[in-house]
Amino acid sequence: MTSSDDRIVRFHDELTAWLDRQLDAQSEKLLWGHRDVARAVFNYLWYSHLQLREGYMHHGGKDYLDRITLNIPAPPDGHRAMIESDLAGHPWRGTLEAFHDHILVYADNPRHIRHLLPVMRFFKEREQPVVLLTRTEDLPDEVACEQIRPLYFTPMISQAVTTSGLAGISRELAAFTHTLLCYIQWMRPKAMICCDGCQTQYQLAAIYCRRLGIPAICCQLGWPGFIHAGFRQLPYSHFLTWGEAFSVLLGEASPLTGFHAIGRLEPVDSQGSHDAITFFMQAPVFVSSEEYHARFLKLVEATAQRYPSRRIIVRPHPEYDDTARTSAAAATHRNITVDTAPLTANTYRMTYIAVSMFSSCLVESAAFGCVPLMFNPTSGFEYPLLPEELKTRDEESFFDRLDDIMQHPGGRCAIGHIQYSGKECLARFAASIQSII
């Protein structure tokens, strides 16, 4: 008998297969003009249909998905002409053409901007013009200090968008698809650089760049642990990773992308107190659920009770707001603190044992001198970059391993997947960029 736990993992594969079948039958509707945007449309729809998991789990699995039909309306006659008309004569064209041959850094939020600041600084120091494309006005102070010019993304809502078939399933998707086409066509940057890589807007920009022969480069920001569909068949021409192990695993899922192991852009060091047990929270998606998320929170409180003199840190996931429950845990147990500081590096410096379900911290923290420890009850889930002795599947095995680590202090994790960081990484970045651009 298949357990419900196995189905958490299987759902993602079957959602991918279902969506492939749905889109294969409508491939002619996945063209924007004559440009194939199927990969980006798939990505957007895959994320937006993750909400089907509860129905899948409780109402028939694969049969449940097969009872759902996804219909993309056909574009009207003359739609391609509407697109080409905007490309040729839209009033924004002249403004965007002024950025020709710039390095286009696409970073849609403060976290991504901070991560790519070393990249922007690198090009500025070499007198290569840089423009930052973003939707956020919450810019880090360094952007102004480095005199990096921001270009605020403004959706184009023309007839090409409002009458399109894609607008029939998502007006946001249609607006991004058209706006980024026009931006890239007009700007003709020397290269496009982003980070993370699973975001639909970055993938759209990469698709348009590759079609024009412009390098589309993605820098690793984290590690998904579970390489789901958002990190498969990536459209970037190049992907710069933290190390060779990441290049190998990501490369197996994206054979058309060139992977280059350069290291972690931000510096790494093992300094700090390293006295806390830190729980890095994840959203209840992918290989987690509300049930498992609640168990993880109970594990935090049980650890605080078991080690009342030990500092316990809870670090919320930046994209999942669980303030009420984490604050309640901190209010109940005096040794629990909630850490929302912008830089994860500062958290690692306080951390002795880094606990998570599938976070990138399970490999990243080791570079800072922490001991990573996985707690993930999801049957069938594997985390290939972590040794078996640092993986636990239930509360009993978790505390057995935690107690063992605590009783033998002073040891540090020997995982060495991130070999370069900071200045060393930037030197390798320079060598890679020289071969790409």
XYZ file of C-alpha atoms in Angstrom:
437
model
C 0.000 0.000 0.000
C 1.263 3.470 -0.880
C 1.392 5.811 2.092
C 0.001 9.335 1.923
C 3.550 10.552 2.581
C 4.794 9.071 -0.705
C 2.073 10.960 -2.520
C 3.482 14.309 -1.403
C 6.578 13.612 -3.492
C 4.685 11.911 -6.327
C 2.237 14.796 -6.711
C 4.901 17.059 -8.200
C 5.863 14.545 -10.876
C 2.243 13.860 -11.753
C 1.382 17.576 -11.790
C 4.278 18.067 -14.226
C 3.111 15.205 -16.452
C -0.508 16.456 -16.386
C 0.536 19.979 -17.317
C 2.805 18.686 -20.098
C -0.148 16.806 -21.587
C -2.402 19.832 -21.318
C 0.081 22.180 -22.978
C 1.281 19.736 -25.659
C -2.255 19.713 -27.030
C -2.248 23.540 -27.230
C 1.298 24.241 -28.378
C 0.201 26.759 -31.014
C -1.225 28.918 -28.221
C 2.179 29.099 -26.515
C 3.644 31.410 -29.117
C 3.917 35.145 -28.504
C 3.938 36.310 -32.060
C 6.408 33.805 -33.498
C 8.367 33.402 -30.265
C 7.982 30.175 -28.291
C 7.321 30.989 -24.618
C 6.131 27.488 -23.668
C 8.759 26.991 -20.937
C 7.764 30.178 -19.113
C 4.031 29.512 -19.478
C 4.558 26.003 -18.114
C 6.507 27.420 -15.174
C 3.817 29.971 -14.308
C 1.026 27.401 -14.532
C 2.960 24.774 -12.584
C 3.369 27.094 -9.615
C -0.201 28.374 -9.819
C -1.535 24.799 -9.850
C 0.348 23.630 -6.752
C -2.928 24.402 -4.991
C -4.321 21.214 -6.567
C -2.349 19.116 -4.087
C -5.079 18.866 -1.469
C -7.597 17.700 -4.065
C -5.028 15.248 -5.440
C -4.296 13.854 -1.976
C -7.920 13.365 -0.982
C -9.853 12.809 -4.213
C -8.157 10.273 -6.399
C -4.535 11.179 -7.111
C -3.687 11.073 -10.822
C -7.340 10.433 -11.722
C -8.223 13.680 -9.966
C -5.794 15.628 -12.144
C -6.974 13.910 -15.314
C -10.512 15.099 -14.652
C -9.306 18.721 -14.915
C -8.939 20.374 -18.319
C -6.865 23.482 -18.863
C -8.088 25.578 -21.792
C -6.037 28.489 -23.110
C -8.157 30.709 -25.383
C -6.871 31.097 -28.918
C -5.414 34.521 -29.804
C -7.510 36.626 -32.181
C -6.688 37.090 -35.836
C -4.089 39.788 -36.209
C -2.598 39.275 -32.763
C 0.921 38.917 -34.131
C 0.504 42.237 -35.927
C -0.480 43.879 -32.620
C 2.745 42.622 -31.036
C 4.893 43.807 -33.919
C 3.134 47.175 -33.935
C 4.093 47.736 -30.281
C 7.667 46.647 -30.964
C 7.956 49.108 -33.826
C 6.126 52.154 -32.551
C 5.416 52.108 -28.828
C 6.349 55.461 -27.172
C 8.586 53.720 -24.599
C 10.885 52.365 -27.299
C 13.281 55.321 -27.410
C 13.763 55.357 -23.645
C 14.629 51.655 -23.512
C 16.934 51.778 -26.534
C 19.186 54.105 -24.524
C 20.237 51.031 -22.488
C 21.650 49.225 -25.523
C 24.737 47.147 -24.686
C 24.317 47.618 -20.920
C 24.545 44.695 -18.525
C 20.926 44.065 -17.566
C 20.639 42.889 -13.955
C 17.110 41.649 -13.356
C 16.311 41.496 -9.627
C 12.687 41.763 -8.579
C 13.023 42.124 -4.812
C 15.479 43.480 -2.196
C 16.842 40.007 -1.387
C 17.811 39.372 -5.009
C 19.246 42.873 -5.375
C 21.477 42.405 -2.318
C 22.694 39.065 -3.653
C 23.654 40.586 -7.016
C 25.295 43.731 -5.631
C 28.795 42.205 -6.008
C 27.999 41.504 -9.658
C 26.823 45.056 -10.296
C 29.853 46.441 -8.477
C 32.129 44.184 -10.553
C 30.880 45.645 -13.829
C 30.823 49.235 -12.567
C 34.475 48.947 -11.542
C 35.261 47.950 -15.123
C 33.287 50.886 -16.508
C 30.728 48.581 -18.063
C 27.287 50.292 -17.909
C 24.765 48.467 -15.735
C 21.014 48.879 -15.432
C 18.949 47.261 -12.661
C 15.486 46.118 -13.747
C 13.202 45.728 -10.734
C 9.665 46.045 -9.431
C 10.617 47.097 -5.910
C 11.200 50.659 -4.729
C 12.726 49.294 -1.509
C 16.239 49.535 -2.874
C 19.274 48.807 -0.680
C 21.312 51.952 0.051
C 24.253 50.480 -1.855
C 22.395 50.862 -5.166
C 22.508 54.656 -4.854
C 26.026 54.628 -3.398
C 27.327 52.613 -6.330
C 25.426 54.886 -8.751
C 23.602 51.930 -10.236
C 20.680 53.095 -12.336
C 17.353 51.425 -11.496
C 14.776 50.828 -14.220
C 11.376 50.201 -12.658
C 9.410 47.537 -14.452
C 6.130 48.956 -15.760
C 3.723 46.499 -17.397
C 2.567 47.381 -20.893
C -1.213 46.970 -21.067
C -1.812 47.350 -24.786
C -4.252 45.605 -27.088
C -1.645 42.907 -27.647
C -1.982 42.007 -23.957
C -5.702 42.440 -23.338
C -6.857 40.454 -26.391
C -4.335 37.630 -26.077
C -5.137 34.035 -25.245
C -2.737 34.126 -22.307
C -4.761 36.956 -20.780
C -7.649 34.482 -20.682
C -5.797 32.457 -18.044
C -3.716 35.233 -16.442
C -3.554 38.899 -17.348
C -0.384 39.185 -15.248
C 1.301 36.459 -17.309
C 0.258 38.113 -20.577
C 1.557 41.511 -19.404
C 4.938 40.080 -18.382
C 5.211 38.092 -21.607
C 4.651 41.155 -23.776
C 6.476 43.740 -21.675
C 9.656 41.704 -21.341
C 9.666 40.949 -25.060
C 9.564 44.661 -25.809
C 12.105 45.573 -23.122
C 14.643 42.985 -24.323
C 14.121 43.739 -28.014
C 14.583 47.463 -27.445
C 17.430 47.317 -24.939
C 19.529 44.599 -26.619
C 21.696 44.263 -23.480
C 25.195 42.841 -23.611
C 24.020 40.187 -21.130
C 21.121 39.552 -18.761
C 21.972 38.445 -15.229
C 19.535 37.260 -12.547
C 19.643 34.925 -9.556
C 17.702 31.990 -8.111
C 16.198 31.050 -11.477
C 12.780 29.486 -10.907
C 10.854 32.753 -11.365
C 8.727 33.003 -14.518
C 9.736 36.591 -15.270
C 13.448 35.759 -15.215
C 12.819 32.770 -17.449
C 10.886 34.915 -19.931
C 13.775 37.370 -20.108
C 16.178 34.461 -20.671
C 14.036 33.050 -23.488
C 14.010 36.371 -25.322
C 17.732 36.931 -24.754
C 18.713 33.504 -26.047
C 16.649 34.034 -29.169
C 18.669 37.201 -29.858
C 22.000 35.530 -29.074
C 22.371 37.476 -25.815
C 23.872 35.533 -22.863
C 21.276 34.901 -20.137
C 23.144 34.160 -16.915
C 21.637 32.994 -13.623
C 23.576 33.003 -10.348
C 22.739 30.438 -7.671
C 21.051 31.998 -4.637
C 19.945 28.955 -2.660
C 19.516 25.229 -2.990
C 16.016 23.826 -3.502
C 16.900 20.447 -1.983
C 14.047 19.010 -4.001
C 14.742 19.797 -7.674
C 11.136 20.353 -8.681
C 9.832 21.464 -12.078
C 10.704 25.116 -11.427
C 14.386 24.145 -11.611
C 14.126 21.796 -14.585
C 14.588 22.584 -18.281
C 15.966 25.989 -17.346
C 16.139 28.422 -20.289
C 19.322 30.233 -19.210
C 22.353 29.945 -21.451
C 24.583 29.802 -18.355
C 24.113 29.054 -14.651
C 26.805 29.960 -12.107
C 26.690 27.608 -9.119
C 28.109 27.388 -5.613
C 30.184 24.322 -6.505
C 30.601 21.316 -8.741
C 28.088 19.138 -6.865
C 25.333 21.680 -7.547
C 26.327 21.928 -11.217
C 26.066 18.155 -11.627
C 22.620 17.816 -10.035
C 21.119 20.883 -11.737
C 22.759 19.963 -15.027
C 21.023 16.589 -15.086
C 17.689 18.431 -15.111
C 18.652 21.185 -17.602
C 20.876 19.761 -20.357
C 20.687 22.860 -22.588
C 22.244 25.139 -19.948
C 25.968 25.508 -19.329
C 26.831 25.164 -15.635
C 29.928 26.795 -14.126
C 31.037 26.228 -10.521
C 32.271 29.566 -9.187
C 31.290 29.589 -5.489
C 29.128 31.779 -3.279
C 29.097 35.474 -4.241
C 28.792 36.635 -0.649
C 31.722 35.964 1.729
C 31.788 32.954 4.042
C 33.612 32.599 7.338
C 33.349 30.354 10.381
C 33.674 33.107 12.983
C 31.032 33.678 15.639
C 29.644 32.274 18.860
C 28.151 29.128 17.272
C 26.153 28.401 20.402
C 22.548 28.204 19.174
C 20.316 25.509 17.767
C 18.664 27.273 14.836
C 15.525 26.115 13.078
C 15.256 27.394 9.509
C 11.584 27.360 8.595
C 10.174 26.325 5.214
C 6.780 26.959 3.652
C 4.414 23.948 3.728
C 4.845 23.220 0.009
C 6.926 20.890 -2.173
C 7.989 18.161 0.296
C 6.199 19.592 3.302
C 2.590 20.134 4.329
C 0.619 21.950 6.988
C 0.793 18.795 9.108
C 4.573 18.555 8.797
C 4.999 22.286 9.303
C 3.066 22.016 12.580
C 5.241 19.055 13.613
C 8.335 21.108 12.907
C 7.069 23.908 15.151
C 6.370 21.385 17.909
C 9.912 20.088 17.426
C 11.207 23.618 18.063
C 9.303 23.813 21.357
C 10.323 20.283 22.379
C 13.970 21.181 21.761
C 13.600 24.327 23.866
C 12.198 22.229 26.718
C 14.895 19.579 26.358
C 17.702 22.175 26.365
C 16.382 25.037 28.544
C 19.813 26.676 28.907
C 20.545 26.562 25.174
C 19.648 29.445 22.882
C 17.052 28.361 20.305
C 16.686 30.545 17.200
C 13.770 30.361 14.790
C 14.416 31.912 11.388
C 11.198 32.306 9.345
C 11.256 31.696 5.618
C 11.329 35.068 3.801
C 8.419 34.086 1.538
C 6.093 32.508 4.116
C 4.561 34.520 6.927
C 4.079 32.398 10.041
C 4.524 35.218 12.526
C 1.660 34.247 14.835
C 2.862 30.712 15.502
C 6.582 31.504 15.771
C 5.888 34.471 18.071
C 3.676 32.293 20.253
C 6.479 29.745 20.611
C 8.929 32.480 21.563
C 6.486 33.910 24.114
C 6.030 30.483 25.719
C 9.713 29.545 25.944
C 12.175 32.135 27.189
C 15.134 30.552 25.349
C 13.455 30.871 21.907
C 14.131 33.972 19.801
C 12.831 34.780 16.330
C 15.460 36.059 13.900
C 14.295 38.162 10.938
C 17.584 39.972 10.206
C 18.205 40.451 6.458
C 21.534 38.594 6.302
C 21.490 34.844 6.856
C 25.251 34.933 7.347
C 24.785 36.632 10.726
C 22.423 33.846 11.764
C 24.954 31.178 10.776
C 27.588 32.845 12.943
C 25.344 32.339 15.992
C 24.440 28.772 15.015
C 26.001 25.513 16.144
C 23.338 23.161 14.754
C 21.243 24.234 11.744
C 17.936 22.359 11.470
C 15.577 22.405 8.504
C 13.287 20.230 6.409
C 14.818 20.918 2.976
C 16.303 24.418 3.112
C 19.506 25.466 1.367
C 20.875 26.031 4.877
C 21.508 22.281 5.079
C 24.495 22.727 2.761
C 25.149 26.459 3.128
C 25.491 26.451 6.928
C 28.305 23.902 6.809
C 30.479 26.444 4.997
C 30.034 28.728 8.037
C 31.158 26.034 10.475
C 27.718 24.825 11.551
C 26.463 21.254 11.801
C 23.396 20.772 9.563
C 20.650 18.403 10.685
C 17.649 17.510 8.537
C 14.236 16.713 9.984
C 11.871 15.676 7.196
C 9.185 13.007 7.708
C 8.233 13.006 4.011
C 8.597 9.439 2.795
C 10.467 9.193 -0.493
C 12.272 12.524 -0.108
C 16.046 12.508 -0.508
C 18.572 15.293 0.055
C 21.566 14.038 -1.947
C 24.130 16.577 -0.710
C 23.749 15.657 2.971
C 25.328 12.564 4.603
C 22.878 9.957 5.859
C 23.974 10.428 9.474
C 22.682 14.017 9.333
C 19.208 13.060 8.073
C 16.332 12.258 10.437
C 12.781 11.206 9.586
C 10.961 11.359 12.925
C 11.188 12.998 16.339
C 12.867 10.027 18.029
C 15.726 9.796 15.542
C 16.043 13.591 15.535
C 16.636 13.795 19.275
C 18.953 10.780 19.201
C 21.134 12.546 16.652
C 20.800 15.968 18.298
C 21.808 14.550 21.683
C 24.800 12.839 20.128
C 25.989 16.077 18.504
C 25.456 18.040 21.721
C 27.363 15.460 23.786
C 30.369 15.675 21.482
C 30.854 19.441 21.069
C 33.609 21.047 19.099
C 33.116 19.105 15.904
C 32.338 20.847 12.661
C 30.685 19.479 9.558
C 33.133 18.342 6.892
C 30.745 18.965 3.975
C 32.713 20.962 1.417
C 30.302 21.606 -1.429
C 30.925 25.389 -1.298
C 34.667 25.808 -1.817
C 34.912 29.459 -2.851
C 33.262 32.654 -1.664
C 33.671 36.422 -1.648
C 36.819 37.602 -3.473
C 37.771 34.083 -4.582
C 34.310 33.611 -6.042
C 34.439 36.959 -7.834
C 37.758 35.992 -9.422
C 36.114 32.842 -10.754
C 33.091 34.900 -11.788
C 35.401 37.172 -13.808
C 36.941 34.187 -15.585
C 33.519 32.739 -16.404
C 32.150 36.067 -17.633
C 35.184 36.560 -19.861
C 34.422 33.237 -21.555
C 30.679 33.976 -21.870
C 30.435 37.604 -22.978
